Structure formats: structure tokens, C-alpha cells
Coordinates of C-alpha atoms in Angstrom, one line a residue:
X1 CA -14.3 -27.0 -2.5
X2 CA -10.8 -27.8 -2.6
X3 CA -11.0 -31.5 -2.0
X4 CA -13.5 -32.2 -5.0
X5 CA -12.4 -29.0 -7.5
X6 CA -8.6 -28.7 -6.5
X7 CA -6.5 -25.9 -7.8
X8 CA -10.0 -24.9 -9.3
X9 CA -11.6 -24.5 -6.2
X10 CA -9.1 -21.1 -5.7
X11 CA -10.8 -19.7 -9.1
X12 CA -14.3 -21.0 -8.1
X13 CA -13.8 -19.0 -4.8
X14 CA -12.4 -15.8 -5.9
X15 CA -15.9 -15.6 -8.5
X16 CA -18.1 -16.2 -4.5
X17 CA -15.6 -13.5 -3.5
X18 CA -16.9 -10.8 -5.9
X19 CA -20.0 -11.8 -6.1
X20 CA -20.1 -11.3 -2.3
X21 CA -18.7 -7.8 -2.8
X22 CA -21.5 -6.8 -4.5
X23 CA -24.6 -8.4 -2.7
X24 CA -22.5 -6.5 0.4
X25 CA -23.0 -3.2 -0.7
X26 CA -26.3 -3.3 -2.7
X27 CA -28.8 -2.8 0.3
X28 CA -26.6 0.9 0.8
X29 CA -27.6 1.4 -2.9
X30 CA -31.5 1.1 -1.5
X31 CA -33.5 4.5 -2.5
X32 CA -31.1 5.7 -5.1
X33 CA -33.3 5.7 -7.6
X34 CA -30.4 4.0 -9.9
X35 CA -32.6 2.8 -13.9
X36 CA -30.9 1.6 -17.0
X37 CA -30.1 3.5 -19.9
X38 CA -27.7 3.6 -22.3
X39 CA -27.2 7.9 -21.5
X40 CA -24.2 7.9 -24.5
X41 CA -24.8 11.5 -24.7
X42 CA -25.3 12.2 -21.3
X43 CA -21.9 14.9 -20.0
X44 CA -21.2 12.5 -17.3
X45 CA -20.5 9.8 -19.4
X46 CA -18.0 12.4 -21.4
X47 CA -16.1 13.8 -17.9
X48 CA -16.6 9.7 -17.1
X49 CA -14.0 8.9 -20.6
X50 CA -11.9 11.9 -20.2
X51 CA -10.9 10.9 -16.6
X52 CA -10.6 7.2 -16.9
X53 CA -8.3 7.4 -20.6
X54 CA -5.2 8.6 -18.7
X55 CA -6.5 6.4 -15.5
X56 CA -6.2 2.6 -19.0
X57 CA -3.4 3.9 -19.6
X58 CA -1.5 3.0 -16.3
X59 CA -3.3 -0.1 -15.6
X60 CA -1.3 -0.2 -19.5
X61 CA 1.5 0.6 -17.5
X62 CA 1.3 -1.7 -14.5
X63 CA 0.7 -4.5 -16.5
X64 CA 4.1 -3.7 -18.8
X65 CA 5.6 -3.6 -15.2
X66 CA 4.7 -7.0 -13.9
X67 CA 5.2 -9.0 -17.7
X68 CA 9.0 -7.4 -17.2
X69 CA 9.3 -8.8 -13.5
X70 CA 7.7 -11.9 -14.0
X71 CA 9.7 -12.6 -17.1
X72 CA 12.9 -12.1 -15.0
X73 CA 11.8 -13.7 -12.7
X74 CA 11.2 -17.2 -14.4
X75 CA 14.9 -17.6 -14.5
X76 CA 15.5 -18.4 -11.0
X77 CA 13.9 -21.9 -9.1
X78 CA 10.8 -20.8 -7.3
X79 CA 10.8 -16.9 -7.5
X80 CA 8.0 -15.5 -8.5
X81 CA 5.8 -17.9 -6.1
X82 CA 8.7 -16.3 -3.3
X83 CA 7.9 -13.1 -4.6
X84 CA 4.5 -13.8 -4.5
X85 CA 4.4 -15.1 -1.3
X86 CA 6.6 -12.0 0.4
X87 CA 4.2 -9.2 -1.5
X88 CA 0.6 -10.7 -0.2
X89 CA 2.7 -9.9 3.6
X90 CA 3.4 -6.4 2.0
X91 CA 0.1 -6.1 0.5
X92 CA -2.0 -7.3 4.2
X93 CA -1.0 -3.0 6.1
X94 CA -1.2 -1.4 3.1
X95 CA -4.2 -2.3 2.0
X96 CA -5.8 -2.3 6.2
X97 CA -3.5 1.8 6.3
X98 CA -3.3 3.6 2.7
X99 CA -6.0 2.1 0.6
X100 CA -8.7 2.4 3.5
X101 CA -7.0 6.0 4.1
X102 CA -7.4 7.1 0.5
X103 CA -10.2 6.1 0.4
X104 CA -11.7 8.2 3.6
X105 CA -10.1 11.4 3.1
X106 CA -10.7 11.1 -1.1
X107 CA -15.1 12.7 -1.0
X108 CA -13.4 16.0 1.7
X109 CA -10.6 16.1 -0.8
X110 CA -13.0 16.6 -3.6
X111 CA -15.4 18.8 -2.3
X112 CA -12.6 21.3 -1.3
X113 CA -11.5 20.7 -4.6
X114 CA -14.8 22.3 -5.9
X115 CA -14.9 24.6 -3.5
X116 CA -11.7 25.6 -4.2
X117 CA -11.2 26.1 -0.6
X118 CA -7.2 25.3 -1.2
X119 CA -6.0 26.0 2.6
X120 CA -8.4 22.8 3.5
X121 CA -7.1 20.4 1.4
X122 CA -3.8 21.0 2.2
X123 CA -4.6 20.8 5.9
X124 CA -6.5 17.5 5.2
X125 CA -3.8 16.3 3.0
X126 CA -1.6 16.2 5.6
X127 CA -3.5 15.0 8.1
X128 CA -4.7 12.5 5.3
X129 CA -0.8 11.5 5.2
X130 CA 0.3 11.9 8.9
X131 CA -2.2 9.6 9.5
X132 CA -0.5 7.4 6.7
X133 CA 2.9 7.8 8.4
X134 CA 1.6 7.1 11.8
X135 CA -0.2 3.4 11.7
X136 CA 2.3 2.8 7.9
X137 CA 6.3 2.9 9.2
X138 CA 5.0 1.0 12.8
X139 CA 3.8 -1.9 9.8
X140 CA 6.9 -1.8 8.6
X141 CA 8.8 -1.8 11.8
X142 CA 7.4 -4.5 12.9
X143 CA 7.5 -7.2 9.5
X144 CA 11.4 -6.8 9.4
X145 CA 11.3 -7.0 13.3
X146 CA 9.3 -10.4 12.8
X147 CA 10.2 -11.1 9.4
X148 CA 10.8 -14.4 10.2
X149 CA 7.9 -15.8 12.7
X150 CA 5.5 -14.0 10.8
X151 CA 6.1 -16.2 7.6
X152 CA 6.3 -19.3 8.8
X153 CA 2.8 -18.3 11.2
X154 CA 1.5 -17.4 7.6
X155 CA 3.1 -20.0 4.8
X156 CA 4.9 -22.6 6.6
X157 CA 2.7 -25.7 6.1
X158 CA 2.6 -28.9 3.4
X159 CA 5.9 -28.3 2.0
X160 CA 6.2 -24.8 2.2
X161 CA 9.3 -25.8 4.5
X162 CA 12.5 -24.2 6.6
X163 CA 14.2 -22.9 3.9
X164 CA 11.4 -21.5 2.0
X165 CA 10.4 -19.7 5.5
X166 CA 13.9 -18.4 5.3
X167 CA 14.0 -16.7 1.2
X168 CA 10.4 -15.1 1.2
X169 CA 11.6 -13.7 4.9
X170 CA 14.9 -12.3 3.1
X171 CA 12.4 -11.0 0.1
X172 CA 9.9 -9.5 2.5
X173 CA 13.2 -7.6 4.2
X174 CA 13.7 -6.2 0.7
X175 CA 10.0 -5.4 -0.1
X176 CA 10.2 -3.1 3.5
X177 CA 11.8 0.1 2.0
X178 CA 9.9 0.6 -0.5
X179 CA 6.5 -0.3 1.8
X180 CA 6.3 3.5 3.4
X181 CA 6.8 5.1 -0.2
X182 CA 3.7 2.9 -1.6
X183 CA 1.4 4.1 1.4
X184 CA 1.9 7.6 0.7
X185 CA 1.8 7.4 -2.8
X186 CA -2.0 6.3 -2.7
X187 CA -2.9 9.7 -0.9
X188 CA -1.1 11.5 -2.8
X189 CA -2.4 9.2 -6.3
X190 CA -6.0 10.3 -5.0
X191 CA -5.2 14.0 -4.6
X192 CA -4.6 13.7 -7.9
X193 CA -7.8 12.5 -8.7
X194 CA -9.7 15.0 -6.2
X195 CA -8.1 17.4 -8.6
X196 CA -10.1 16.2 -11.6
X197 CA -6.1 15.2 -13.1
X198 CA -5.9 11.7 -13.1
X199 CA -3.3 12.2 -16.7
X200 CA -0.3 12.9 -14.2
X201 CA -0.2 10.1 -11.3
X202 CA -0.9 7.9 -14.3
X203 CA 2.1 8.7 -16.9
X204 CA 4.8 8.7 -13.5
X205 CA 4.0 4.7 -13.4
X206 CA 5.6 4.9 -16.5
X207 CA 8.6 6.9 -15.1
X208 CA 8.5 4.6 -11.8
X209 CA 9.1 1.5 -14.4
X210 CA 12.0 3.5 -15.9
X211 CA 13.5 3.7 -12.2
X212 CA 13.1 -0.1 -10.9
X213 CA 14.8 -1.1 -14.6
X214 CA 17.6 1.6 -14.4
X215 CA 17.9 -1.0 -10.6
X216 CA 17.1 -4.3 -10.9
X217 CA 19.0 -4.6 -14.3
X218 CA 22.7 -3.8 -13.2
X219 CA 21.6 -5.6 -9.8
X220 CA 20.8 -8.5 -11.9
X221 CA 23.6 -8.6 -14.5
X222 CA 26.9 -7.3 -12.0
X223 CA 25.8 -9.1 -8.6
X224 CA 24.9 -13.1 -7.2
X225 CA 21.7 -11.2 -5.8
X226 CA 19.1 -13.5 -8.1
X227 CA 15.7 -12.3 -7.6
X228 CA 16.7 -10.8 -5.0
X229 CA 17.6 -8.1 -7.3
X230 CA 14.7 -7.6 -8.7
X231 CA 13.0 -6.9 -5.4
X232 CA 14.9 -4.1 -4.8
X233 CA 13.9 -2.7 -7.6
X234 CA 10.4 -2.8 -7.4
X235 CA 11.3 -0.9 -4.1
X236 CA 13.1 1.5 -5.9
X237 CA 10.3 1.6 -7.9
X238 CA 7.0 2.1 -5.5
X239 CA 10.1 5.3 -3.8
X240 CA 10.5 6.9 -7.3
X241 CA 7.0 7.1 -7.9
X242 CA 6.7 8.4 -5.4
X243 CA 9.1 10.9 -5.1
X244 CA 7.8 12.0 -8.4
X245 CA 4.5 12.3 -7.3
X246 CA 5.2 14.2 -4.3
X247 CA 7.3 16.9 -6.6
X248 CA 4.9 17.0 -9.1
X249 CA 1.7 17.7 -6.4
X250 CA 3.8 20.0 -5.0
X251 CA 3.7 21.8 -7.9
X252 CA 0.0 22.7 -8.0
X253 CA -0.2 22.1 -3.7
X254 CA 2.4 24.0 -2.0
X255 CA 2.8 21.0 0.8
X256 CA 5.9 23.5 3.1
X257 CA 4.5 24.8 6.5
X258 CA 2.1 21.4 7.3
X259 CA 5.4 19.6 9.2
X260 CA 5.2 16.5 7.3
X261 CA 8.5 16.1 8.5
X262 CA 8.2 16.6 11.9
X263 CA 5.3 14.0 11.5
X264 CA 8.1 11.7 9.3
X265 CA 10.9 11.8 11.9
X266 CA 8.3 10.8 15.3
X267 CA 7.3 8.0 13.6
X268 CA 10.3 6.7 11.9
X269 CA 12.3 7.2 15.4
X270 CA 9.3 5.5 17.5
X271 CA 9.4 2.9 14.9
X272 CA 12.5 2.3 15.5
X273 CA 12.1 2.3 18.9
X274 CA 9.5 -0.1 18.8
X275 CA 11.3 -2.6 16.4
X276 CA 14.1 -2.5 19.2
X277 CA 11.8 -3.8 21.3
X278 CA 10.0 -6.2 19.4
X279 CA 13.1 -8.1 19.1
X280 CA 14.3 -7.7 22.0
X281 CA 10.8 -9.4 23.6
X282 CA 11.0 -11.9 20.5
X283 CA 15.3 -13.0 21.3
X284 CA 13.5 -13.6 25.0
X285 CA 11.2 -16.0 23.6
X286 CA 12.9 -17.6 20.3
X287 CA 11.9 -20.7 21.7
X288 CA 8.2 -20.5 21.5
X289 CA 6.5 -21.3 18.1
X290 CA 5.1 -19.3 15.8
X291 CA 1.8 -18.2 17.1
X292 CA 2.6 -17.1 20.4
X293 CA 6.2 -15.4 19.5
X294 CA 4.4 -13.0 17.4
X295 CA 1.5 -12.8 19.3
X296 CA 3.8 -11.8 22.4
X297 CA 6.4 -9.8 20.5
X298 CA 3.6 -7.6 18.5
X299 CA 2.2 -6.8 21.5
X300 CA 4.6 -5.5 23.6
X301 CA 5.7 -3.7 19.9
X302 CA 1.6 -1.6 19.7
X303 CA 2.4 -0.8 23.7
X304 CA 5.8 0.1 23.2
X305 CA 4.3 2.5 20.8
X306 CA 1.6 4.1 21.4
X307 CA 3.4 5.2 24.5
X308 CA 6.3 6.5 22.4
X309 CA 4.6 8.7 20.4
X310 CA 2.5 10.2 23.2
X311 CA 5.4 10.6 24.1
X312 CA 6.5 12.3 21.9
X313 CA 3.6 14.0 21.0
X314 CA 2.4 13.0 17.6
X315 CA -0.3 15.1 16.1
X316 CA -1.9 12.0 13.7
X317 CA -2.1 10.3 17.0
X318 CA -4.8 12.1 18.7
X319 CA -5.9 13.0 15.3
X320 CA -6.8 9.2 14.6
X321 CA -7.2 8.4 18.1
X322 CA -10.5 11.1 18.4
X323 CA -11.7 10.0 15.1
X324 CA -12.3 5.8 16.3
X325 CA -13.9 7.0 18.9
X326 CA -16.3 9.4 17.1
X327 CA -17.1 6.6 14.5
X328 CA -17.2 4.5 17.2
X329 CA -20.3 5.5 19.0
X330 CA -22.0 6.6 16.5

């Protein structure tokens, strides 16, 4: 509809997409025997309202943080667009890895919490975090190594030229340190939710905004970084949120002895070596257009990373491949 509606076609597409999301879920509700009703006195309604209140507070904090970030960014030419393009690239692995793993482990964590099975809860949470590390660290390393060709491949057309690619790739590089923290954070938040604690993780959102301001404002006032100071502030916000969430969750769920540090170190080593291999392949194919360059270097990176994970005996790899085989088998 772009030719006929112009920019309004984006709103139409979003509306049609939202309706499509609902339609795709309807077949799964067959036989659910749902019927309408106010049900205001049902105990489940009161429980939902009680759990939702802190979530609404967290959403309010997020809106405040977004408004502050955008108001500060409006002082720089094209900063809002550049930050949006870069965060689009960040959101892809975040959704593909963190959101997927978090949603997958939530039902199991909820059942184990309801049964007061703390050992199983700890084991499930630890494996969820290890799988996130297994997948998000190479994603971050790959985006870092191929920041410019990936940005060019996805966005460089029309008015988006080489100069825009360069500045967007730079913003992407400064967002990437916060990507693993943001990914792990989602699993930690869902662990709180599984224990029916919606208040703590949403209060942390307010503290995370303070982390953003403490980093972004001094860099904005005292350096020549420009809007990139805000990007660094966002990375600090994600990291701060994850660290505070981990610290508070550890008080309720002891996470020692689960070999999370070992998984992180092995993942960092494998991802670092993978990034070096990707950079080497990208340098050899520098004359190639973005699509074959990204496919060639990225494919080589995947093979190198898998080989290193096997050599390092990364625990989460066996679990992930086993779950994948079981799923495909069904």
C-alpha cells in the first residue's frame, strides 16, 4: 500500500500485523470453552490486578526513560533515526534468543516455584541463562565484526548512504556491550515473575534509568561524543539493570555452584576467536557486495563457533541441540 498511502501504509501494516497475530493464535484455543463475563469478584481477577500493578509502574519507568533519551537526542541531527536503526539490529538477536528462551523456561519455572522445588528451579534457571550465553555472545561478536556490512545490507538504499551506514555501524558497536546483559536480564526478570514477584524487577527499572543518567549526562556535557554519549548510556542502563536484577534474585535463589561463570568464560573465549575468524574472512572478501560478504563471513563464523564449543565442551550446546532434535522429531 506504500504507493497509494505513503507513510500511512506503515500504520496500516502494523494494524494488519496485529490482527494477524491474534488470528494465528485462535486455532490453539480450540476446545478452551471460553465464555464472556465480568467476573470482577473472581479471585483470579484480584490476583491479576495485584500482579499487574507493579508491571504498570515498570512500563511508566520505561516511558519516562524513553522520553528522556529522545529529548536529549533531538539536539543532534539525525540522532533519533540513527539510534533507531542501530537498535533495530540489536532487537533481532534479543528477540530471537532472549525472548524465546525466557518464554520457553517460564512455564517450567512457574511449576517448580509453585511446587517449592528450589533445586529444580535453580537448575532450570541456570540452564536458561547458559543457553542465552551460548547464543547471544556469538551474536554480539558477529554483529561487532560485521557491523558495517550488515548495516549496509539491511539499510543502505534510497537516501540512506555510505555516511549513514558508517555512523549507524558505530552506534551499533556502542550498543553491543549491553546486548548480553539485556538478554540475560530477560531470563532473570521471568524468574521473578515465576515466583509471582512483579514488584522487584519493575522497581529496578527506575534504578536503571539513574544508571543511564549517571553515564550519559557527564559524557554529553564533558566530551565531544554527541549523541553517542546517549548510546553508551543505554548500554550502561542495560548492564546496570541486569546486575541489580542478578544481585537481588541471588538473595532469594542462590545461584552459586551452577557453573555460570564457567559458561560465560567459555562463551567469551569461543566468541572472541569466532570474531577474529569472521574479521579475517571479511578482510579477504572486502571487495564483495554486502550480501555475499555477510553470508560468507557469517557462515564461517558459525562453523568456527560450533567447533570451539565442542572443543571446550560447552554444556549448553549439548542441551540446546538435544532439545532442538527432540522438537524436530515431534
